Tab-separated table of C-alpha atoms in Angstrom:
chain	number	residue	atom	x	y	z
A	1063	MET	CA	52.934	-19.746	-12.154
A	1064	LYS	CA	56.012	-17.630	-12.963
A	1065	GLU	CA	54.703	-14.804	-10.727
A	1066	LYS	CA	54.272	-17.182	-7.786
A	1067	LEU	CA	57.769	-18.623	-8.279
A	1068	ALA	CA	59.279	-15.154	-8.437
A	1069	GLN	CA	57.427	-14.075	-5.280
A	1070	SER	CA	58.509	-17.240	-3.480
A	1071	LEU	CA	62.141	-16.559	-4.300
A	1072	ALA	CA	61.819	-12.927	-3.300
A	1073	ASP	CA	60.356	-13.881	0.099
A	1074	THR	CA	63.490	-15.865	0.914
A	1075	PHE	CA	65.468	-12.605	1.189
A	1076	ASN	CA	64.876	-11.331	4.777
A	1077	ARG	CA	66.205	-8.075	6.271
A	1078	ARG	CA	69.522	-9.574	7.457
A	1079	SER	CA	70.105	-11.232	4.122
A	1080	PHE	CA	69.349	-7.960	2.345
A	1081	LEU	CA	71.859	-5.992	4.429
A	1082	ASN	CA	74.587	-8.632	3.945
A	1083	LYS	CA	74.112	-8.747	0.196
A	1084	ALA	CA	73.906	-4.959	-0.016
A	1085	SER	CA	77.302	-4.633	1.708
A	1086	TRP	CA	78.803	-7.147	-0.722
A	1087	GLY	CA	77.319	-5.196	-3.605
A	1088	LEU	CA	78.859	-1.901	-2.482
A	1089	GLY	CA	82.249	-3.549	-2.223
A	1090	THR	CA	81.842	-5.054	-5.674
A	1091	LEU	CA	80.878	-1.679	-7.127
A	1092	ALA	CA	83.997	-0.104	-5.619
A	1093	LEU	CA	86.194	-2.868	-7.007
A	1094	GLY	CA	84.455	-2.683	-10.359
A	1095	SER	CA	85.294	0.993	-10.705
A	1096	LEU	CA	88.984	0.083	-10.558
A	1097	LEU	CA	88.877	-2.737	-13.122
A	1098	PRO	CA	88.106	-2.938	-16.874
A	1099	SER	CA	84.410	-2.598	-17.504
A	1100	GLN	CA	84.222	-5.864	-19.506
A	1101	LEU	CA	85.802	-8.079	-16.849
A	1102	PHE	CA	82.603	-9.042	-15.049
A	1103	SER	CA	80.226	-8.578	-17.961
A	1104	ASN	CA	78.368	-11.434	-19.568
A	1105	PRO	CA	79.893	-11.634	-23.045
A	1106	ALA	CA	77.350	-11.503	-25.810
A	1107	GLU	CA	77.741	-13.830	-28.744
A	1108	ARG	CA	79.513	-11.690	-31.320
A	1109	ILE	CA	79.429	-13.192	-34.766
A	1110	GLU	CA	80.619	-10.750	-37.378
A	1111	THR	CA	78.932	-11.547	-40.712
A	1112	VAL	CA	79.393	-15.318	-40.419
A	1113	PRO	CA	79.650	-16.924	-42.871
A	1114	ASN	CA	81.658	-14.215	-44.582
A	1115	ARG	CA	81.558	-15.815	-48.033
A	1116	ALA	CA	79.801	-18.609	-49.868
A	1117	PRO	CA	81.020	-21.853	-48.272
A	1118	LYS	CA	82.562	-24.648	-50.311
A	1119	ALA	CA	81.937	-27.098	-47.448
A	1120	LYS	CA	78.669	-27.386	-45.556
A	1121	ARG	CA	79.932	-29.965	-43.080
A	1122	VAL	CA	83.189	-31.510	-41.799
A	1123	VAL	CA	84.256	-34.983	-40.707
A	1124	TYR	CA	87.622	-35.036	-38.940
A	1125	LEU	CA	89.273	-38.470	-38.648
A	1126	PHE	CA	91.774	-37.773	-35.887
A	1127	GLN	CA	94.503	-40.412	-35.590
A	1128	SER	CA	95.598	-39.873	-31.996
A	1129	GLY	CA	99.205	-40.588	-31.095
A	1130	GLY	CA	100.967	-39.371	-34.230
A	1131	PRO	CA	101.009	-41.733	-37.256
A	1132	SER	CA	104.389	-42.274	-38.875
A	1133	GLN	CA	104.457	-40.462	-42.194
A	1134	LEU	CA	107.477	-42.559	-43.192
A	1135	GLU	CA	105.490	-45.805	-43.078
A	1136	THR	CA	102.367	-44.426	-44.721
A	1137	PHE	CA	102.605	-41.605	-47.289
A	1138	ASP	CA	105.999	-39.820	-47.258
A	1139	TYR	CA	108.232	-42.106	-49.303
A	1140	LYS	CA	111.946	-41.613	-48.610
A	1141	PRO	CA	114.109	-44.037	-50.644
A	1142	TYR	CA	117.296	-42.209	-49.555
A	1143	LEU	CA	116.811	-43.636	-46.063
A	1144	GLU	CA	117.441	-47.077	-47.524
A	1145	LYS	CA	121.007	-45.982	-48.306
A	1146	MET	CA	121.381	-44.362	-44.889
A	1147	HIS	CA	119.741	-47.138	-42.853
A	1148	GLY	CA	121.571	-47.666	-39.558
A	1149	LYS	CA	123.780	-44.593	-39.913
A	1150	ASP	CA	123.551	-41.760	-37.404
A	1151	LEU	CA	121.338	-38.749	-38.100
A	1152	PRO	CA	123.705	-36.000	-39.356
A	1153	ALA	CA	123.958	-32.921	-37.129
A	1154	SER	CA	123.567	-30.802	-40.289
A	1155	VAL	CA	120.090	-32.292	-40.764
A	1156	ARG	CA	118.985	-32.155	-37.158
A	1157	LYS	CA	120.156	-28.533	-36.807
A	1158	GLY	CA	119.989	-28.681	-33.035
A	1159	GLN	CA	116.242	-29.226	-33.004
A	1160	ARG	CA	114.632	-30.256	-29.749
A	1161	LEU	CA	114.307	-33.958	-28.934
A	1162	THR	CA	111.977	-35.542	-26.409
A	1163	SER	CA	113.387	-36.840	-23.128
A	1164	MET	CA	112.773	-40.356	-24.432
A	1165	SER	CA	115.522	-40.208	-27.066
A	1166	ALA	CA	117.621	-37.178	-26.055
A	1167	GLN	CA	119.902	-39.389	-23.943
A	1168	GLN	CA	120.621	-41.906	-26.705
A	1169	SER	CA	124.287	-42.180	-27.666
A	1170	ALA	CA	123.251	-42.446	-31.337
A	1171	LEU	CA	120.219	-41.710	-33.469
A	1172	PRO	CA	120.286	-44.481	-36.114
A	1173	LEU	CA	118.280	-43.711	-39.248
A	1174	VAL	CA	115.569	-46.221	-40.199
A	1175	SER	CA	114.179	-46.862	-43.659
A	1176	SER	CA	110.643	-48.153	-43.856
A	1177	PRO	CA	110.449	-51.912	-44.500
A	1178	TYR	CA	107.201	-51.445	-46.418
A	1179	LYS	CA	106.915	-51.160	-50.169
A	1180	PHE	CA	105.588	-47.923	-51.645
A	1181	ALA	CA	103.735	-47.446	-54.927
A	1182	GLN	CA	102.226	-44.552	-56.858
A	1183	TYR	CA	98.457	-44.514	-57.263
A	1184	GLY	CA	96.020	-43.042	-59.751
A	1185	LYS	CA	96.567	-40.305	-62.291
A	1186	SER	CA	97.993	-38.097	-59.546
A	1187	GLY	CA	100.822	-40.546	-58.847
A	1188	ALA	CA	100.493	-40.069	-55.102
A	1189	TRP	CA	102.723	-42.291	-52.992
A	1190	ALA	CA	101.253	-44.697	-50.440
A	1191	SER	CA	102.741	-47.701	-48.701
A	1192	GLU	CA	101.462	-51.255	-48.861
A	1193	LEU	CA	99.905	-50.613	-45.429
A	1194	MET	CA	97.457	-48.134	-47.001
A	1195	PRO	CA	96.161	-49.831	-50.198
A	1196	TYR	CA	92.560	-48.631	-49.840
A	1197	THR	CA	93.619	-45.019	-49.285
A	1198	GLY	CA	95.905	-45.355	-52.297
A	1199	LYS	CA	92.953	-46.355	-54.456
A	1200	VAL	CA	91.145	-43.080	-53.677
A	1201	ALA	CA	94.313	-40.967	-54.035
A	1202	ASP	CA	92.864	-39.000	-56.956
A	1203	ASP	CA	90.163	-37.690	-54.612
A	1204	LEU	CA	92.651	-36.651	-51.934
A	1205	CYS	CA	94.886	-33.698	-51.213
A	1206	PHE	CA	97.995	-34.847	-49.334
A	1207	ILE	CA	99.725	-32.199	-47.222
A	1208	LYS	CA	103.232	-33.459	-46.488
A	1209	SER	CA	104.524	-30.265	-44.891
A	1210	MET	CA	102.469	-29.968	-41.703
A	1211	TYR	CA	104.330	-28.789	-38.608
A	1212	THR	CA	103.645	-27.808	-35.009
A	1213	GLU	CA	105.607	-26.424	-32.052
A	1214	GLN	CA	104.316	-29.035	-29.629
A	1215	ILE	CA	106.436	-32.152	-29.102
A	1216	ASN	CA	104.377	-33.959	-26.424
A	1217	HIS	CA	100.948	-35.503	-26.819
A	1218	ASP	CA	98.703	-33.515	-24.506
A	1219	PRO	CA	99.752	-30.015	-25.619
A	1220	ALA	CA	99.956	-31.144	-29.265
A	1221	LEU	CA	96.450	-32.649	-29.186
A	1222	THR	CA	95.087	-29.606	-27.394
A	1223	PHE	CA	96.822	-27.292	-29.882
A	1224	PHE	CA	95.243	-29.001	-32.891
A	1225	GLN	CA	91.801	-29.131	-31.324
A	1226	THR	CA	91.637	-25.697	-29.672
A	1227	GLY	CA	94.380	-23.539	-31.192
A	1228	ASN	CA	96.279	-23.318	-27.914
A	1229	GLN	CA	98.512	-25.795	-26.080
A	1230	LEU	CA	96.923	-24.986	-22.710
A	1231	ALA	CA	93.557	-26.445	-21.770
A	1232	GLY	CA	90.482	-24.232	-21.486
A	1233	ARG	CA	89.919	-22.903	-24.996
A	1234	PRO	CA	86.926	-23.938	-27.142
A	1235	SER	CA	87.462	-26.895	-29.465
A	1236	ILE	CA	87.403	-26.493	-33.232
A	1237	GLY	CA	83.998	-28.182	-33.490
A	1238	SER	CA	82.594	-25.819	-30.849
A	1239	TRP	CA	83.866	-22.812	-32.812
A	1240	VAL	CA	82.112	-24.165	-35.912
A	1241	SER	CA	78.910	-24.750	-33.960
A	1242	TYR	CA	79.083	-21.235	-32.495
A	1243	GLY	CA	79.799	-19.585	-35.814
A	1244	LEU	CA	77.475	-21.530	-38.096
A	1245	GLY	CA	74.887	-23.204	-35.891
A	1246	SER	CA	73.086	-26.386	-36.886
A	1247	ALA	CA	71.208	-27.334	-40.051
A	1248	ASN	CA	69.319	-30.079	-38.178
A	1249	GLU	CA	67.267	-28.981	-35.180
A	1250	ASN	CA	66.966	-32.581	-33.945
A	1251	LEU	CA	70.698	-33.342	-33.699
A	1252	PRO	CA	73.635	-31.430	-32.200
A	1253	ALA	CA	75.871	-29.442	-34.538
A	1254	PHE	CA	78.981	-31.127	-33.098
A	1255	ILE	CA	79.180	-34.894	-32.484
A	1256	VAL	CA	82.194	-36.935	-31.327
A	1257	MET	CA	82.938	-40.682	-31.457
A	1258	VAL	CA	85.915	-42.586	-30.012
A	1259	SER	CA	86.921	-46.016	-31.328
A	1260	LYS	CA	86.329	-48.709	-28.724
A	1261	ASP	CA	88.768	-51.162	-30.311
A	1262	ALA	CA	91.879	-48.983	-30.443
A	1263	PRO	CA	94.902	-49.341	-28.119
A	1264	GLN	CA	94.613	-46.969	-25.157
A	1265	ASP	CA	98.193	-45.729	-25.240
A	1266	GLN	CA	97.473	-42.019	-24.833
A	1267	PRO	CA	94.422	-40.688	-22.962
A	1268	LEU	CA	91.695	-38.583	-24.530
A	1269	TYR	CA	89.879	-35.969	-22.482
A	1270	ALA	CA	86.368	-34.603	-22.920
A	1271	ARG	CA	87.857	-31.102	-22.908
A	1272	LEU	CA	89.237	-31.845	-26.391
A	1273	TRP	CA	85.664	-31.438	-27.616
A	1274	GLY	CA	84.633	-29.003	-24.908
A	1275	ASN	CA	83.119	-25.561	-25.393
A	1276	GLY	CA	85.687	-23.709	-23.238
A	1277	PHE	CA	84.356	-20.211	-22.629
A	1278	LEU	CA	81.751	-20.438	-25.404
A	1279	PRO	CA	78.123	-21.056	-24.353
A	1280	SER	CA	77.690	-24.652	-23.197
A	1281	LYS	CA	75.243	-25.548	-25.984
A	1282	HIS	CA	78.226	-25.602	-28.368
A	1283	GLN	CA	80.126	-28.419	-26.632
A	1284	GLY	CA	80.597	-31.674	-28.519
A	1285	VAL	CA	78.150	-34.485	-27.760
A	1286	GLN	CA	79.805	-37.893	-27.515
A	1287	PHE	CA	78.086	-40.834	-29.194
A	1288	ARG	CA	78.988	-44.221	-27.679
A	1289	SER	CA	78.443	-47.762	-28.898
A	1290	GLY	CA	75.524	-49.785	-27.573
A	1291	ASN	CA	71.812	-49.276	-27.090
A	1292	ASP	CA	72.256	-45.864	-25.427
A	1293	PRO	CA	74.695	-43.902	-27.611
A	1294	VAL	CA	74.090	-40.711	-25.600
A	1295	LEU	CA	74.219	-40.988	-21.824
A	1296	TYR	CA	71.043	-40.198	-19.833
A	1297	LEU	CA	69.001	-39.661	-22.993
A	1298	SER	CA	66.564	-42.546	-22.530
A	1299	ASN	CA	63.627	-42.329	-20.142
A	1300	PRO	CA	63.788	-44.466	-16.976
A	1301	ASN	CA	61.509	-47.487	-16.730
A	1302	GLY	CA	57.918	-46.450	-16.120
A	1303	TYR	CA	58.580	-42.900	-17.292
A	1304	SER	CA	56.806	-41.879	-20.510
A	1305	SER	CA	57.608	-39.268	-23.112
A	1306	ALA	CA	54.607	-37.268	-21.861
A	1307	ASP	CA	56.058	-37.338	-18.334
A	1308	ARG	CA	59.366	-35.968	-19.610
A	1309	ARG	CA	57.591	-33.275	-21.627
A	1310	SER	CA	55.684	-32.180	-18.523
A	1311	MET	CA	58.894	-32.148	-16.458
A	1312	LEU	CA	60.740	-30.087	-19.077
A	1313	ASP	CA	57.925	-27.545	-19.247
A	1314	ALA	CA	58.029	-27.094	-15.474
A	1315	LEU	CA	61.841	-26.924	-15.495
A	1316	LYS	CA	61.732	-24.328	-18.252
A	1317	ASP	CA	59.447	-22.132	-16.121
A	1318	LEU	CA	61.857	-22.408	-13.180
A	1319	ASN	CA	64.844	-21.587	-15.377
A	1320	GLN	CA	63.131	-18.587	-16.922
A	1321	VAL	CA	62.369	-17.208	-13.458
A	1322	GLN	CA	66.046	-17.620	-12.557
A	1323	GLU	CA	67.065	-15.889	-15.784
A	1324	GLU	CA	64.737	-12.950	-15.079
A	1325	ILE	CA	66.088	-12.539	-11.536
A	1326	TYR	CA	69.794	-13.074	-12.089
A	1327	GLY	CA	70.222	-12.365	-15.805
A	1328	ASP	CA	72.458	-15.419	-16.299
A	1329	PRO	CA	72.822	-16.087	-20.055
A	1330	GLU	CA	73.737	-19.736	-19.395
A	1331	VAL	CA	70.164	-20.393	-18.272
A	1332	SER	CA	68.874	-20.066	-21.819
A	1333	ASN	CA	71.618	-22.441	-22.959
A	1334	HIS	CA	70.482	-25.006	-20.407
A	1335	ILE	CA	66.907	-24.690	-21.632
A	1336	ALA	CA	68.079	-25.191	-25.225
A	1337	GLN	CA	70.094	-28.283	-24.227
A	1338	TYR	CA	67.122	-29.848	-22.442
A	1339	GLU	CA	64.941	-29.280	-25.474
A	1340	MET	CA	67.588	-30.727	-27.804
A	1341	ALA	CA	67.862	-33.813	-25.587
A	1342	PHE	CA	64.093	-34.279	-25.803
A	1343	ARG	CA	64.160	-34.154	-29.611
A	1344	MET	CA	67.175	-36.478	-29.681
A	1345	GLN	CA	65.106	-39.185	-28.003
A	1346	THR	CA	63.588	-39.731	-31.432
A	1347	SER	CA	66.400	-38.688	-33.785
A	1348	VAL	CA	69.271	-40.630	-32.140
A	1349	PRO	CA	67.641	-44.102	-32.222
A	1350	GLU	CA	66.753	-43.489	-35.869
A	1351	VAL	CA	70.300	-42.561	-36.907
A	1352	ASN	CA	71.727	-45.371	-34.762
A	1353	ASP	CA	69.595	-48.049	-36.457
A	1354	LEU	CA	71.736	-49.592	-39.216
A	1355	SER	CA	69.113	-52.123	-40.307
A	1356	ASP	CA	68.435	-50.074	-43.444
A	1357	GLU	CA	72.061	-50.326	-44.602
A	1358	PRO	CA	72.528	-52.944	-47.365
A	1359	ASP	CA	75.255	-55.582	-47.264
A	1360	TRP	CA	77.340	-53.835	-49.912
A	1361	VAL	CA	77.792	-50.867	-47.567
A	1362	PHE	CA	79.231	-53.087	-44.832
A	1363	ASP	CA	81.431	-54.741	-47.451
A	1364	LEU	CA	82.682	-51.287	-48.446
A	1365	TYR	CA	83.601	-50.225	-44.906
A	1366	GLY	CA	84.798	-53.661	-43.796
A	1367	GLU	CA	83.355	-56.448	-41.707
A	1368	SER	CA	84.042	-54.642	-38.422
A	1369	ALA	CA	81.534	-51.974	-39.480
A	1370	ARG	CA	78.855	-54.371	-38.181
A	1371	ASN	CA	80.360	-54.046	-34.689
A	1372	PRO	CA	79.159	-50.768	-33.118
A	1373	GLY	CA	81.916	-48.576	-31.712
A	1374	THR	CA	84.724	-49.811	-33.938
A	1375	TYR	CA	86.508	-47.327	-36.166
A	1376	ALA	CA	84.765	-48.728	-39.253
A	1377	ALA	CA	81.343	-48.562	-37.586
A	1378	ASN	CA	82.041	-44.981	-36.493
A	1379	CYS	CA	82.988	-44.031	-40.073
A	1380	LEU	CA	79.677	-45.447	-41.275
A	1381	MET	CA	77.842	-43.639	-38.475
A	1382	ALA	CA	79.642	-40.435	-39.469
A	1383	ARG	CA	78.257	-40.745	-42.998
A	1384	ARG	CA	74.726	-41.163	-41.592
A	1385	LEU	CA	75.177	-38.050	-39.440
A	1386	LEU	CA	76.572	-36.032	-42.346
A	1387	GLU	CA	73.590	-37.088	-44.454
A	1388	ARG	CA	71.435	-35.486	-41.781
A	1389	ASP	CA	73.455	-32.268	-41.980
A	1390	VAL	CA	75.334	-32.510	-38.706
A	1391	LYS	CA	77.832	-29.691	-39.100
A	1392	PHE	CA	80.965	-31.188	-37.483
A	1393	VAL	CA	81.643	-34.878	-36.832
A	1394	GLN	CA	84.887	-35.869	-35.136
A	1395	LEU	CA	86.268	-39.397	-34.841
A	1396	TYR	CA	89.176	-40.234	-32.548
A	1397	HIS	CA	91.228	-43.397	-33.048
A	1398	GLN	CA	94.005	-43.997	-30.524
A	1399	GLY	CA	97.073	-46.211	-30.762
A	1400	TRP	CA	99.520	-44.460	-33.113
A	1401	ASP	CA	102.151	-43.716	-30.438
A	1402	GLN	CA	104.692	-46.304	-31.577
A	1403	HIS	CA	107.926	-45.710	-29.658
A	1404	GLY	CA	108.788	-49.404	-29.927
A	1405	ASN	CA	107.608	-52.481	-31.772
A	1406	LEU	CA	106.466	-50.203	-34.572
A	1407	PRO	CA	106.248	-52.746	-37.431
A	1408	LYS	CA	103.745	-54.969	-35.630
A	1409	SER	CA	101.772	-52.092	-34.127
A	1410	ILE	CA	101.417	-49.909	-37.199
A	1411	THR	CA	100.346	-52.887	-39.301
A	1412	LYS	CA	97.408	-53.441	-36.947
A	1413	GLN	CA	96.542	-49.744	-36.892
A	1414	CYS	CA	96.477	-49.425	-40.664
A	1415	LYS	CA	94.420	-52.586	-41.031
A	1416	ALA	CA	91.859	-51.190	-38.558
A	1417	THR	CA	91.536	-47.790	-40.255
A	1418	ASP	CA	92.652	-47.802	-43.898
A	1419	GLN	CA	89.629	-49.438	-45.517
A	1420	ALA	CA	87.034	-47.503	-43.538
A	1421	SER	CA	88.708	-44.110	-44.087
A	1422	ALA	CA	88.795	-44.679	-47.843
A	1423	ALA	CA	85.260	-46.094	-47.791
A	1424	LEU	CA	83.932	-42.925	-46.190
A	1425	VAL	CA	85.386	-40.855	-49.059
A	1426	GLN	CA	83.937	-43.252	-51.634
A	1427	ASP	CA	80.549	-43.411	-49.928
A	1428	LEU	CA	80.222	-39.638	-49.689
A	1429	LYS	CA	81.256	-39.303	-53.325
A	1430	GLN	CA	78.744	-41.803	-54.674
A	1431	ARG	CA	75.956	-40.110	-52.684
A	1432	GLY	CA	76.848	-36.683	-54.052
A	1433	LEU	CA	77.983	-35.412	-50.645
A	1434	LEU	CA	81.747	-35.174	-51.100
A	1435	ASP	CA	81.658	-31.903	-53.040
A	1436	ASP	CA	80.300	-30.037	-50.018
A	1437	THR	CA	81.723	-32.206	-47.222
A	1438	LEU	CA	85.290	-31.712	-46.013
A	1439	VAL	CA	87.055	-34.909	-44.895
A	1440	VAL	CA	90.246	-34.537	-42.801
A	1441	TRP	CA	92.675	-37.310	-41.760
A	1442	GLY	CA	95.700	-36.811	-39.508
A	1443	GLY	CA	97.271	-36.817	-36.046
A	1444	GLU	CA	98.940	-34.301	-33.716
A	1445	PHE	CA	102.490	-34.700	-35.078
A	1446	GLY	CA	104.688	-37.142	-37.012
A	1447	ARG	CA	107.476	-39.561	-36.145
A	1448	THR	CA	111.271	-39.318	-36.302
A	1449	ASN	CA	113.379	-40.756	-39.104
A	1450	TYR	CA	115.661	-42.371	-36.520
A	1451	SER	CA	114.971	-45.253	-34.168
A	1452	GLN	CA	114.051	-44.638	-30.583
A	1453	GLY	CA	115.871	-47.320	-28.635
A	1454	LYS	CA	117.728	-50.199	-30.188
A	1455	LEU	CA	117.483	-50.777	-33.939
A	1456	THR	CA	117.420	-54.463	-34.837
A	1457	LYS	CA	116.951	-56.361	-38.073
A	1458	ASP	CA	113.166	-56.574	-37.756
A	1459	ASN	CA	112.201	-54.159	-34.986
A	1460	TYR	CA	112.448	-50.465	-34.130
A	1461	GLY	CA	110.427	-47.524	-32.825
A	1462	ARG	CA	110.061	-43.868	-33.763
A	1463	ASP	CA	109.858	-40.890	-31.407
A	1464	HIS	CA	107.655	-37.789	-31.707
A	1465	HIS	CA	108.539	-35.424	-34.546
A	1466	PRO	CA	106.715	-32.073	-34.770
A	1467	ARG	CA	108.825	-30.544	-37.572
A	1468	CYS	CA	107.135	-32.335	-40.463
A	1469	PHE	CA	104.295	-34.803	-40.932
A	1470	THR	CA	101.513	-35.730	-43.344
A	1471	MET	CA	97.767	-35.150	-43.334
A	1472	TRP	CA	95.207	-35.532	-46.081
A	1473	MET	CA	91.970	-33.764	-46.926
A	1474	ALA	CA	89.219	-34.482	-49.425
A	1475	GLY	CA	86.111	-32.822	-50.857
A	1476	GLY	CA	84.643	-29.557	-49.621
A	1477	GLY	CA	86.602	-27.118	-51.777
A	1478	VAL	CA	90.116	-28.613	-51.725
A	1479	LYS	CA	91.947	-29.642	-54.877
A	1480	ARG	CA	91.759	-33.316	-55.728
A	1481	GLY	CA	94.654	-35.523	-56.683
A	1482	ILE	CA	97.486	-33.261	-55.502
A	1483	THR	CA	100.386	-33.458	-53.092
A	1484	TYR	CA	101.204	-30.173	-51.365
A	1485	GLY	CA	104.465	-29.447	-49.608
A	1486	GLU	CA	107.684	-31.402	-49.511
A	1487	THR	CA	110.214	-32.671	-46.974
A	1488	ASP	CA	113.937	-33.247	-47.428
A	1489	GLU	CA	115.396	-36.578	-48.519
A	1490	PHE	CA	115.834	-37.550	-44.864
A	1491	GLY	CA	112.164	-36.857	-44.070
A	1492	TYR	CA	113.254	-34.568	-41.234
A	1493	ASN	CA	112.740	-30.972	-42.391
A	1494	ILE	CA	110.282	-29.146	-44.657
A	1495	ILE	CA	111.805	-27.744	-47.823
A	1496	LYS	CA	108.654	-26.525	-49.606
A	1497	ASN	CA	105.321	-24.947	-48.613
A	1498	PRO	CA	105.221	-25.359	-44.809
A	1499	VAL	CA	101.729	-25.535	-43.256
A	1500	HIS	CA	101.363	-24.627	-39.582
A	1501	VAL	CA	98.524	-25.877	-37.364
A	1502	HIS	CA	96.959	-22.388	-37.358
A	1503	ASP	CA	97.181	-22.324	-41.170
A	1504	PHE	CA	95.258	-25.596	-41.289
A	1505	GLN	CA	92.610	-24.219	-38.914
A	1506	ALA	CA	92.284	-20.969	-40.868
A	1507	THR	CA	91.863	-22.913	-44.122
A	1508	LEU	CA	89.243	-25.241	-42.639
A	1509	LEU	CA	87.163	-22.269	-41.500
A	1510	HIS	CA	87.645	-20.594	-44.887
A	1511	LEU	CA	86.219	-23.651	-46.656
A	1512	LEU	CA	83.176	-23.351	-44.392
A	1513	GLY	CA	82.781	-19.742	-45.524
A	1514	VAL	CA	84.248	-18.190	-42.391
A	1515	ASP	CA	87.057	-15.634	-42.096
A	1516	HIS	CA	89.106	-16.960	-39.170
A	1517	GLU	CA	90.011	-13.404	-38.126
A	1518	LYS	CA	86.331	-12.448	-37.781
A	1519	LEU	CA	85.051	-15.476	-35.885
A	1520	THR	CA	85.689	-14.071	-32.414
A	1521	TYR	CA	84.298	-14.254	-28.902
A	1522	GLU	CA	84.871	-11.744	-26.135
A	1523	PHE	CA	85.949	-13.249	-22.840
A	1524	GLN	CA	87.457	-11.428	-19.833
A	1525	GLY	CA	87.914	-8.274	-21.864
A	1526	ARG	CA	89.707	-9.866	-24.817
A	1527	ARG	CA	88.493	-11.083	-28.186
A	1528	PHE	CA	89.547	-14.690	-28.738
A	1529	ARG	CA	89.584	-16.760	-31.917
A	1530	LEU	CA	90.531	-20.316	-32.884
A	1531	THR	CA	93.736	-19.228	-34.615
A	1532	ASP	CA	94.773	-16.879	-31.792
A	1533	VAL	CA	96.763	-14.101	-33.547
A	1534	GLU	CA	98.178	-16.272	-36.319
A	1535	GLY	CA	97.081	-18.393	-39.265
A	1536	LYS	CA	97.013	-17.818	-43.012
A	1537	LEU	CA	95.125	-19.499	-45.830
A	1538	VAL	CA	96.842	-22.378	-47.600
A	1539	LYS	CA	95.777	-21.101	-51.012
A	1540	GLY	CA	97.687	-23.791	-52.912
A	1541	ILE	CA	95.186	-26.481	-51.871
A	1542	LEU	CA	92.006	-24.519	-52.613
A	1543	ALA	CA	89.997	-25.637	-55.626
């Protein structure tokens, strides 16, 4: 059959077509002699001894809180702000740092103390506000990083920077890099799966490119799971179309693709074949993982009542645990709604109520199943919030603007120290005074925990070797167990 297909394609090239294409080819050869030899080459997958060391983490779940949660209302307790409440941010503290256009024109920048009570939890004595009681209860399993910082002050470049290592769109996402470097431990599920909360406020958009493969082979892109009967689009067979029919179609399509690969030498063809085959296997594996009927009531009680509602943050956390149990390498959850420029007290209370219990439950659930030791859990957003009010400060209302110079994330399991707080901000909660951690440092450390040297996980594209951390990034050794 392949020979007939090849002959059929060859017959389509008549004499005129041959002469036209030959003239184009000569021109291309002439141009090619003047340009770098790698520019038009098909880059081979270059993985240099990956993993480079024994991994502490076999899998990652990244709970991305999109919009920038306020560290001052959650984990970075600043009692000094109570004394300074309503007073203007001192110029000696701001140090001329960039402000967004939303607050740069304000005549004053009044400092705001958090109205929420803070307490210390566990043997570690980690601080958490009354908005995060469930997270506080698992504080001894967490590593709080209070000295994160980024250069990006607006949402889109800051999100893109965290997810791809560059503020401009087009680079591979962190999950795609992990898939490319380490592959999958489950041949029936993708290595990289993404879920977006259906119940979160849609204040800032999310784009599929945030979990895209960029210039990496397309088989490494993130696969989005949605709520409902069809969690993966176009996976189910149409009515009247059997599994045998699909198998027959895929076999014929594979023959066509292989003929195209032999003629044109396009490496993406083999990726397409692999994706079709994965989709066929997922017709069985996805319904099985999506069926929560085997989960006992105590599990839903642990994650919260909304875990029974597919697509909610709590349900996605539970689904993440089921995927991690099946050795999916990288699971990413996105929860929008943390961009609280105004009406912050009411908004952040709802956000914490929707996420706190389920985030802590995921840590507890992994721990009791013996999975936390080799699973890395990450919680955090793209930047933090200012210590001053954006807009008018009233007795019971205020907002906070974007603040990239310091914010809080936490990690758990997978080779990080438990029950510690790393890094420190000043008494105003505006600048880092101890152990700063840049976005590239975080990315380098995540790869290190997976057994990968971030400087060796590279991919050649347009004559240059690219990596997730670009030309930066260093290990945050102080958090490594």
